[in-house]
PDB file of C-alpha atoms and ligand atoms in Angstrom:
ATOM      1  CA  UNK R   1     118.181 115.370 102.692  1.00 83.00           C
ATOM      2  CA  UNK R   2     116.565 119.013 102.332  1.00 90.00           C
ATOM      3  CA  UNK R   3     115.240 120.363 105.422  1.00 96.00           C
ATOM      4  CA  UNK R   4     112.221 119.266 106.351  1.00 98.00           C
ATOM      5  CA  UNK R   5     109.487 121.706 106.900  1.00 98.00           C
ATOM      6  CA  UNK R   6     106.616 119.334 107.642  1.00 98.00           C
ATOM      7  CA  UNK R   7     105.533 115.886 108.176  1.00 98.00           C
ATOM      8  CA  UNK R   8     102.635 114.260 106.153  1.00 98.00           C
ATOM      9  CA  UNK R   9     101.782 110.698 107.342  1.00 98.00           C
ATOM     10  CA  UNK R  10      99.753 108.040 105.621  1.00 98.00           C
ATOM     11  CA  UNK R  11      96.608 106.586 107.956  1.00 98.00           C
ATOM     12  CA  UNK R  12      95.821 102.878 107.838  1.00 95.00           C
ATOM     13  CA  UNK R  13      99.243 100.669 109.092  1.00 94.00           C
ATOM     14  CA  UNK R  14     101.485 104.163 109.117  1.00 98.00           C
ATOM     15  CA  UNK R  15      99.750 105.236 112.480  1.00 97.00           C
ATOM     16  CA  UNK R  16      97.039 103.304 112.986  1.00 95.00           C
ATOM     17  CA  UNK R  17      97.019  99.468 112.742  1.00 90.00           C
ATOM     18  CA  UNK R  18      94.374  98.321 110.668  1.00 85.00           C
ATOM     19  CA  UNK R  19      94.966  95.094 111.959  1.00 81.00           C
ATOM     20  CA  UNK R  20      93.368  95.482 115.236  1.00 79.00           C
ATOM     21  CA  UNK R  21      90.260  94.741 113.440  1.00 84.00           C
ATOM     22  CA  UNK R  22      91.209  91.147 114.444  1.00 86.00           C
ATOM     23  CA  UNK R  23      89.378  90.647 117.893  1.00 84.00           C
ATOM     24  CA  UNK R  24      86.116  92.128 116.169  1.00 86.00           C
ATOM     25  CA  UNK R  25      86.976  88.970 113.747  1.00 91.00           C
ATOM     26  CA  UNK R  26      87.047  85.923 116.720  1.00 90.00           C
ATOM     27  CA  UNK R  27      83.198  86.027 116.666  1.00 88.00           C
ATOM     28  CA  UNK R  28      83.102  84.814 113.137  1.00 92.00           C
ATOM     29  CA  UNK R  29      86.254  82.807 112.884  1.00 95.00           C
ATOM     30  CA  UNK R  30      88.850  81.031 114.290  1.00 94.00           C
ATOM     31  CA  UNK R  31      91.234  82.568 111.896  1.00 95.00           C
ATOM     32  CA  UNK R  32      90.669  86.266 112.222  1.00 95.00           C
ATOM     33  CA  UNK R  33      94.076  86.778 110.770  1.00 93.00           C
ATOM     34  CA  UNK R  34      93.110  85.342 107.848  1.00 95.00           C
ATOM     35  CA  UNK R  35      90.192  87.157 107.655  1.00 95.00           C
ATOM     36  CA  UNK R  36      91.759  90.527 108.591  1.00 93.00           C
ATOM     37  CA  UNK R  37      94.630  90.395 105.571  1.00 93.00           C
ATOM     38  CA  UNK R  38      92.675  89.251 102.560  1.00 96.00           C
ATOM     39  CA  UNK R  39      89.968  92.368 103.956  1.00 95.00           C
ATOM     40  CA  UNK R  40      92.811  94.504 103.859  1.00 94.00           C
ATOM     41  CA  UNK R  41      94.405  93.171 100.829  1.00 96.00           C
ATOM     42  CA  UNK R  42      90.417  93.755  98.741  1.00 98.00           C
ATOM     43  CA  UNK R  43      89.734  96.868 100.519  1.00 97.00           C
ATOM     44  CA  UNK R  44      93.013  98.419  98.866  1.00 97.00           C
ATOM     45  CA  UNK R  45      92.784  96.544  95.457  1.00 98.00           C
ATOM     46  CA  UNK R  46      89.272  98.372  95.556  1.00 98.00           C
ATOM     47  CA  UNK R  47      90.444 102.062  95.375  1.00 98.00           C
ATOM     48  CA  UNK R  48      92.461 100.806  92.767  1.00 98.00           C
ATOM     49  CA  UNK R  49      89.892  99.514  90.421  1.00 98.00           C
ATOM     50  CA  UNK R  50      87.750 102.033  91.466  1.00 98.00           C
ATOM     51  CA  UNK R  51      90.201 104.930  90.586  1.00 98.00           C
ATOM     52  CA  UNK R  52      91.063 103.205  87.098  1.00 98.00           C
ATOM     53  CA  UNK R  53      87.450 102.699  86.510  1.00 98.00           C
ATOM     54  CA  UNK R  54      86.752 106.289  87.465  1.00 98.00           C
ATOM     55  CA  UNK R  55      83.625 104.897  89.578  1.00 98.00           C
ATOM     56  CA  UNK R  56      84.973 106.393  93.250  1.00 98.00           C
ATOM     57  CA  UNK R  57      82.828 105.487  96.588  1.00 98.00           C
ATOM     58  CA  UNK R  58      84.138 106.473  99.806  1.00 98.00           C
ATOM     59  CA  UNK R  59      86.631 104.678 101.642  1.00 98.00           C
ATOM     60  CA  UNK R  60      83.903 103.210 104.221  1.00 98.00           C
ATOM     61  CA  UNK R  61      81.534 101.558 101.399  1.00 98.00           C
ATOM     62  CA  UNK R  62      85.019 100.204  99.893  1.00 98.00           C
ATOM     63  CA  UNK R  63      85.810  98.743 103.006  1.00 97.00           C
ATOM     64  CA  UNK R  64      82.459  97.100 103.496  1.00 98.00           C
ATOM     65  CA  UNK R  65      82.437  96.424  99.614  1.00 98.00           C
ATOM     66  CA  UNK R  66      86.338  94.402 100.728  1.00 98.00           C
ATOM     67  CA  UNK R  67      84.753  92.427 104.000  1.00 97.00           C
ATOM     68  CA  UNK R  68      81.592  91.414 102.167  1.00 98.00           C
ATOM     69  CA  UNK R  69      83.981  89.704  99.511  1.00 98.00           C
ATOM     70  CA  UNK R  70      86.198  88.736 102.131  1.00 97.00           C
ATOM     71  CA  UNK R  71      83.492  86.744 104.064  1.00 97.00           C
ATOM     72  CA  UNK R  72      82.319  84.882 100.722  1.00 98.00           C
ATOM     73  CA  UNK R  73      85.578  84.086  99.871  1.00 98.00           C
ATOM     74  CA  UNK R  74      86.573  82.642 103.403  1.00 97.00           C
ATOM     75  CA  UNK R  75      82.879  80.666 103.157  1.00 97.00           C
ATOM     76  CA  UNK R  76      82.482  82.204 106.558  1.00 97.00           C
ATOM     77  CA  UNK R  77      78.640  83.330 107.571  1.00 94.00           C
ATOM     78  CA  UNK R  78      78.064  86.723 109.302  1.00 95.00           C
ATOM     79  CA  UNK R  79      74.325  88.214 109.978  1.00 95.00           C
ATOM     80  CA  UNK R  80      74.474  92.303 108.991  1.00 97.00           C
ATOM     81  CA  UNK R  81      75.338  92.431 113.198  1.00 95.00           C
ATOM     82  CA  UNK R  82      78.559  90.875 112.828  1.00 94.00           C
ATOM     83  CA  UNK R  83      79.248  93.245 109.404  1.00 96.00           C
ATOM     84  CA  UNK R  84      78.519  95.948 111.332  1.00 95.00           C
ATOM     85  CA  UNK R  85      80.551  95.480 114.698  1.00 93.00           C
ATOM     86  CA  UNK R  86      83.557  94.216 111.963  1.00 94.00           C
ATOM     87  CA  UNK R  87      83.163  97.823 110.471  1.00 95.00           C
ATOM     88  CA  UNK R  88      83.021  99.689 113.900  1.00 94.00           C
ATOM     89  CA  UNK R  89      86.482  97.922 114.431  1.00 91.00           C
ATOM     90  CA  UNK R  90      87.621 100.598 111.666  1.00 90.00           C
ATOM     91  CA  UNK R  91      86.156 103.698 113.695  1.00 93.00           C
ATOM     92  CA  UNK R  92      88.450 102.552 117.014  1.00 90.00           C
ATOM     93  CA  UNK R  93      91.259 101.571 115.464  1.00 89.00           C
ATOM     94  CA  UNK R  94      94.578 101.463 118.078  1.00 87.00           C
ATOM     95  CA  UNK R  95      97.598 103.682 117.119  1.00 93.00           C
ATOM     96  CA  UNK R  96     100.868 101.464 117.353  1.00 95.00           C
ATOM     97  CA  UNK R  97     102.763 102.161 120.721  1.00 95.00           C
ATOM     98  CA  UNK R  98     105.445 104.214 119.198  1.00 97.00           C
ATOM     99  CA  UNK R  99     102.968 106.767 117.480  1.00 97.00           C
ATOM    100  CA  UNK R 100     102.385 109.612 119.986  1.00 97.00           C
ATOM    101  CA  UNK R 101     106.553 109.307 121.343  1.00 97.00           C
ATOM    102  CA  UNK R 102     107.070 110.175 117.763  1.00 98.00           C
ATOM    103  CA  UNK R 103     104.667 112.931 116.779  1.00 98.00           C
ATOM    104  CA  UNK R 104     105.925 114.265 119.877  1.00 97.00           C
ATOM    105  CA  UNK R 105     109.525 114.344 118.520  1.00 97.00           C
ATOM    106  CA  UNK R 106     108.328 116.061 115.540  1.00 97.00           C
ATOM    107  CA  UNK R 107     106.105 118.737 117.307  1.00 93.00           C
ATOM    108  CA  UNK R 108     106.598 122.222 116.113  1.00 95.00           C
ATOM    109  CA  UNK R 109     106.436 121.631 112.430  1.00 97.00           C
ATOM    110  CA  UNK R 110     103.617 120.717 111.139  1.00 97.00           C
ATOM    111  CA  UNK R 111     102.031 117.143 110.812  1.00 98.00           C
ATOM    112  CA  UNK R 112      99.244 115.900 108.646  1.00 98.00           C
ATOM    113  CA  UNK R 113      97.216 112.935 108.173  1.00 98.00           C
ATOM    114  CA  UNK R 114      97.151 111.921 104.429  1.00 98.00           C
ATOM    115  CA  UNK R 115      94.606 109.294 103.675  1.00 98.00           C
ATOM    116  CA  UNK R 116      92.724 107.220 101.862  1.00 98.00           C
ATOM    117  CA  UNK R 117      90.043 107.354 105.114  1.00 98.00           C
ATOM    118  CA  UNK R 118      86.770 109.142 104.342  1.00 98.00           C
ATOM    119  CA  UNK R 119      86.368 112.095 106.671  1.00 98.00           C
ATOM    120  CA  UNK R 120      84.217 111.041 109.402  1.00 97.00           C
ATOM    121  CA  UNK R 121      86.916 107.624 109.618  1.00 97.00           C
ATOM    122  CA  UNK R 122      89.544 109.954 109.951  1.00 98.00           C
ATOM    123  CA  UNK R 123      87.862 111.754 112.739  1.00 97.00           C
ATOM    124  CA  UNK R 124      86.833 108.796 114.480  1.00 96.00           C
ATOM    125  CA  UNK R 125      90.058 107.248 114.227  1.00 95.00           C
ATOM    126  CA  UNK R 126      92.073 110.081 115.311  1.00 96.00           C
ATOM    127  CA  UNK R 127      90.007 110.923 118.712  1.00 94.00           C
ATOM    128  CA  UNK R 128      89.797 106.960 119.596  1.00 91.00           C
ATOM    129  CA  UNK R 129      93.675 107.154 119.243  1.00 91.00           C
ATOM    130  CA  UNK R 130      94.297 110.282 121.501  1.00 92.00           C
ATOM    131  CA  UNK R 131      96.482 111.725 118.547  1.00 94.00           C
ATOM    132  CA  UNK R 132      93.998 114.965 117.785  1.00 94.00           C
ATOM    133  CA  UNK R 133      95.914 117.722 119.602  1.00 94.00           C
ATOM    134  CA  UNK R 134      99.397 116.219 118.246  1.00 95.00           C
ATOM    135  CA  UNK R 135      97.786 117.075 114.207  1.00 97.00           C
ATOM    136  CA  UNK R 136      97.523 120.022 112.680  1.00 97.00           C
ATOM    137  CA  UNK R 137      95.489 118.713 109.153  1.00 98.00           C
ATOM    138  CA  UNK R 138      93.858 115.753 108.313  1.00 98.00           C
ATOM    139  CA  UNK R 139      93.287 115.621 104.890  1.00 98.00           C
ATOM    140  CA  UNK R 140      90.920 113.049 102.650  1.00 98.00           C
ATOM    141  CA  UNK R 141      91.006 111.806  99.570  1.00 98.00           C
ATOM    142  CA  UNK R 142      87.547 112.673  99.677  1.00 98.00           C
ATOM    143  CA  UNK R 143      88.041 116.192  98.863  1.00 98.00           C
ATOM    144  CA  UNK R 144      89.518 114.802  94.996  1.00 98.00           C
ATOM    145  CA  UNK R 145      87.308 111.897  94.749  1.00 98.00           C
ATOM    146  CA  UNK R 146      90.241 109.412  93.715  1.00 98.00           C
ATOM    147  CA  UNK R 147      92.655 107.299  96.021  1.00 98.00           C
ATOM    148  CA  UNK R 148      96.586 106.790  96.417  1.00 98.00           C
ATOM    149  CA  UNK R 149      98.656 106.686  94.563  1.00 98.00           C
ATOM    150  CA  UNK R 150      96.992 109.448  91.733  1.00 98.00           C
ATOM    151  CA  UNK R 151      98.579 112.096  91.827  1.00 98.00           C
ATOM    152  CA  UNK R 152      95.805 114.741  92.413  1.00 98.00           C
ATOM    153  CA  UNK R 153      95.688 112.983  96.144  1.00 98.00           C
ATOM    154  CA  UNK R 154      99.807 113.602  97.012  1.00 98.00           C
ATOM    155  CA  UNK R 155      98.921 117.581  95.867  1.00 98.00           C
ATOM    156  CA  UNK R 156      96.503 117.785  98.935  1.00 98.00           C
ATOM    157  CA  UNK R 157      99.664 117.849 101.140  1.00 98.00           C
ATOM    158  CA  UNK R 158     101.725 120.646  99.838  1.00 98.00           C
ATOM    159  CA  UNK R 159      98.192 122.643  99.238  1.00 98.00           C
ATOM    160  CA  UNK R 160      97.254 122.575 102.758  1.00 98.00           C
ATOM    161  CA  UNK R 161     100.501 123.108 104.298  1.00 98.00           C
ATOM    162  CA  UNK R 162     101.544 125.759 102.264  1.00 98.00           C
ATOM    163  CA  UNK R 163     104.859 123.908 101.905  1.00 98.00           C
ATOM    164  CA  UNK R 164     106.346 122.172  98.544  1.00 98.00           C
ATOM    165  CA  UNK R 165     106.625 118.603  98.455  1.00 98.00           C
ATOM    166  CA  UNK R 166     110.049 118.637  98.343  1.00 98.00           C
ATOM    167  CA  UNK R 167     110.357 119.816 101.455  1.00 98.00           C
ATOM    168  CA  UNK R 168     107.837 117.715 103.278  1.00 98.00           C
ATOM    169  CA  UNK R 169     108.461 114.649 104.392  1.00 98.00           C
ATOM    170  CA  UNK R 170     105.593 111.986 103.624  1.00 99.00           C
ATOM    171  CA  UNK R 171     105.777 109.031 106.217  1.00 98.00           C
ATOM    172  CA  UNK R 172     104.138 105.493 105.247  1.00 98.00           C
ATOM    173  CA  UNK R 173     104.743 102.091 106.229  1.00 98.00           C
ATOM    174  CA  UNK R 174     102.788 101.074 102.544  1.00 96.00           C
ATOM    175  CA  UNK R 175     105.548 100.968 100.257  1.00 97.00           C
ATOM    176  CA  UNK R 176     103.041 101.170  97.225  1.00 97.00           C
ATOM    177  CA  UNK R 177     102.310 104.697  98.563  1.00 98.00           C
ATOM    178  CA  UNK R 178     105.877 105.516  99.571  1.00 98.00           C
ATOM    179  CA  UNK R 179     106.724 104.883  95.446  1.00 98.00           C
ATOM    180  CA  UNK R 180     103.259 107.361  94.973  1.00 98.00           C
ATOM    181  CA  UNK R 181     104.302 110.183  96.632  1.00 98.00           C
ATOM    182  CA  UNK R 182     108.327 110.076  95.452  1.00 98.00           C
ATOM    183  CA  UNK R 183     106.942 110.466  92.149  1.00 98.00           C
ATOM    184  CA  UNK R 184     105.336 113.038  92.480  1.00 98.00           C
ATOM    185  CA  UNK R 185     108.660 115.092  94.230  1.00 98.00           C
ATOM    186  CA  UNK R 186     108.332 114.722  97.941  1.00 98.00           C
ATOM    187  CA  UNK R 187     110.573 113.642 100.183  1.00 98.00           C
ATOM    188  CA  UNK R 188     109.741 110.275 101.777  1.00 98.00           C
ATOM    189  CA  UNK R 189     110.170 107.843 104.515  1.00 98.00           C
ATOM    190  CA  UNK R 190     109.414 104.552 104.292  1.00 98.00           C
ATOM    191  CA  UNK R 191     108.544 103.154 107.834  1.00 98.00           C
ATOM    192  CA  UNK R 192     109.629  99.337 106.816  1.00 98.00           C
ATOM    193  CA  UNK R 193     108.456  97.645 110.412  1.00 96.00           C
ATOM    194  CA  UNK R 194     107.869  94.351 109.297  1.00 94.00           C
ATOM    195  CA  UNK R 195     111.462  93.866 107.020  1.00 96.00           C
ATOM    196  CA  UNK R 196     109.681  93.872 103.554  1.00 96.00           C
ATOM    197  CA  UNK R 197     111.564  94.249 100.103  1.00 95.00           C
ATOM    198  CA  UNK R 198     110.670  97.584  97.979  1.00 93.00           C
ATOM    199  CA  UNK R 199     108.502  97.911  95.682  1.00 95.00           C
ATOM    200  CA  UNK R 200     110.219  97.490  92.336  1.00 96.00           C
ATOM    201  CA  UNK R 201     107.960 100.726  90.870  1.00 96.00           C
ATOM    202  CA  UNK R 202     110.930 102.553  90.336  1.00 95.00           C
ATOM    203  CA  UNK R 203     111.314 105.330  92.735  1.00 96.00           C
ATOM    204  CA  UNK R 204     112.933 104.605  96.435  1.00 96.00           C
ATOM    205  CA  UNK R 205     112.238 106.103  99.538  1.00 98.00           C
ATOM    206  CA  UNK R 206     115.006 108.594 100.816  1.00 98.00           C
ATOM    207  CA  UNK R 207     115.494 106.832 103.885  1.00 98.00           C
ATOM    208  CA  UNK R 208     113.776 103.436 105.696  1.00 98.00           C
ATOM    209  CA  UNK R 209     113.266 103.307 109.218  1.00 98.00           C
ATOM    210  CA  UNK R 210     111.717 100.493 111.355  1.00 97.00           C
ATOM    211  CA  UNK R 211     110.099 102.089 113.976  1.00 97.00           C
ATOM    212  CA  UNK R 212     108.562 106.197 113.854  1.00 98.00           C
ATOM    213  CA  UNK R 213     110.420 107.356 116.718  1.00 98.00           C
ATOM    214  CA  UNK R 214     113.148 107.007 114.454  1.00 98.00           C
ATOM    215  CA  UNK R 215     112.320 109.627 111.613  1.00 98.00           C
ATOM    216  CA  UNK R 216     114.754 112.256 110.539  1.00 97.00           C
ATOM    217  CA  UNK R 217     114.222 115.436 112.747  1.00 95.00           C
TER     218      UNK R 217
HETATM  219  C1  2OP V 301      95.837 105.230 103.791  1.00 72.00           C
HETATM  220  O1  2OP V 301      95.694 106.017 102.865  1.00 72.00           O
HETATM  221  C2  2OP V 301      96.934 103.703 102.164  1.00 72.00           C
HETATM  222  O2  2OP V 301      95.535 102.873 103.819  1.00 72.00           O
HETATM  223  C3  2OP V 301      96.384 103.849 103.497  1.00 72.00           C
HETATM  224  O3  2OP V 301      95.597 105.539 104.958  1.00 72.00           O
END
């Protein structure tokens, strides 16, 4: 691999587990697993359709747009209280354990946030995780009005770092969005914790690691 001159890591599952949002869930069912992967599964097959159909809304009305379907879907009933405290779930998200060890390990180059997350998720999600001072950049798709994987979105990095892609590394544990920035020329890790096959989209990650303390240095 090239040197690498800074890190850029995807949000939601990379360093923040999105599926945390399962304790808000017990009030409303006794399968909040259930609940919390077809939300997540919608909430990303949103930005999709929405990017295709060139109709983009933020990242938070997506994600209510995904748990409204997800409720109907599940045939499970939830006043606009229990919608709300499911969404605040997404403003306090945990980090996984390993995440400040490894920023740490990285410290001294830069490190970005690259995300799908509107702005003012970002923030939140960022301070309730402790990870602010460890960040240099957070960047939104916001600013191109579009979502991973379109190209326009991966450009952010480079832009704001002043580095070229090809000498960042991008860090995500979504393999969709590990194929999405590879083709567009950076270098990328794919942070595989839960032993899933790649994506057959063409492009493979330069190297896989299982845990983010274990990224190359
Ligand atoms: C993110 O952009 C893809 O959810 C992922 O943070």
């Amino acid at each position: 691999m090239a040197p690498i001159r800074g890190y850029v890591f995807d949000a939601y599952g990379t360093l923040f587990d999105v599926h945390s949002v399962i304790e808000a869930g017990r009030a409303i069912t006794g399968d909040p697993a259930a609940l919390s992967t077809l939300w997540r599964q919608k909430q990303l097959e949103y930005t999709w359709l929405r990017s295709l159909m060139g109709r983009y809304e933020d990242f938070w009305a997506v994600t209510e747009a995904a748990l409204r379907f997800s409720l109907r879907r599940l045939g499970l009933r939830a006043g606009e209280a229990e919608i709300a405290r499911l969404m605040e779930a997404y403003l306090s998200l945990a980090c996984f354990p390993e995440v400040p060890a490894a920023l740490e390990r990285l410290a001294g180059r830069p490190l970005a946030i690259l995300s799908n997350g509107s702005p003012r998720m970002l923030q939140a999600a960022v301070a309730s995780s402790g990870l602010g001072a460890r960040l240099q950049h957070v960047l939104s798709v916001d600013a191109v009005k579009t979502y991973k994987p379109a190209p326009s979105v991966y450009a952010l990095g480079p832009r704001a770092l002043g580095v070229p892609a090809d000498a960042l590394l991008f860090v995500s544990s979504n393999a969709w969005d590990v194929a999405g920035a590879k083709a567009v020329g950076y270098q990328v890790a794919w942070c595989n914790r839960t032993g899933a096959p790649a994506e057959e989209l063409g492009v493979r990650a330069d190297v896989e690691v299982s845990r983010l303390t274990d990224l190359p240095v």
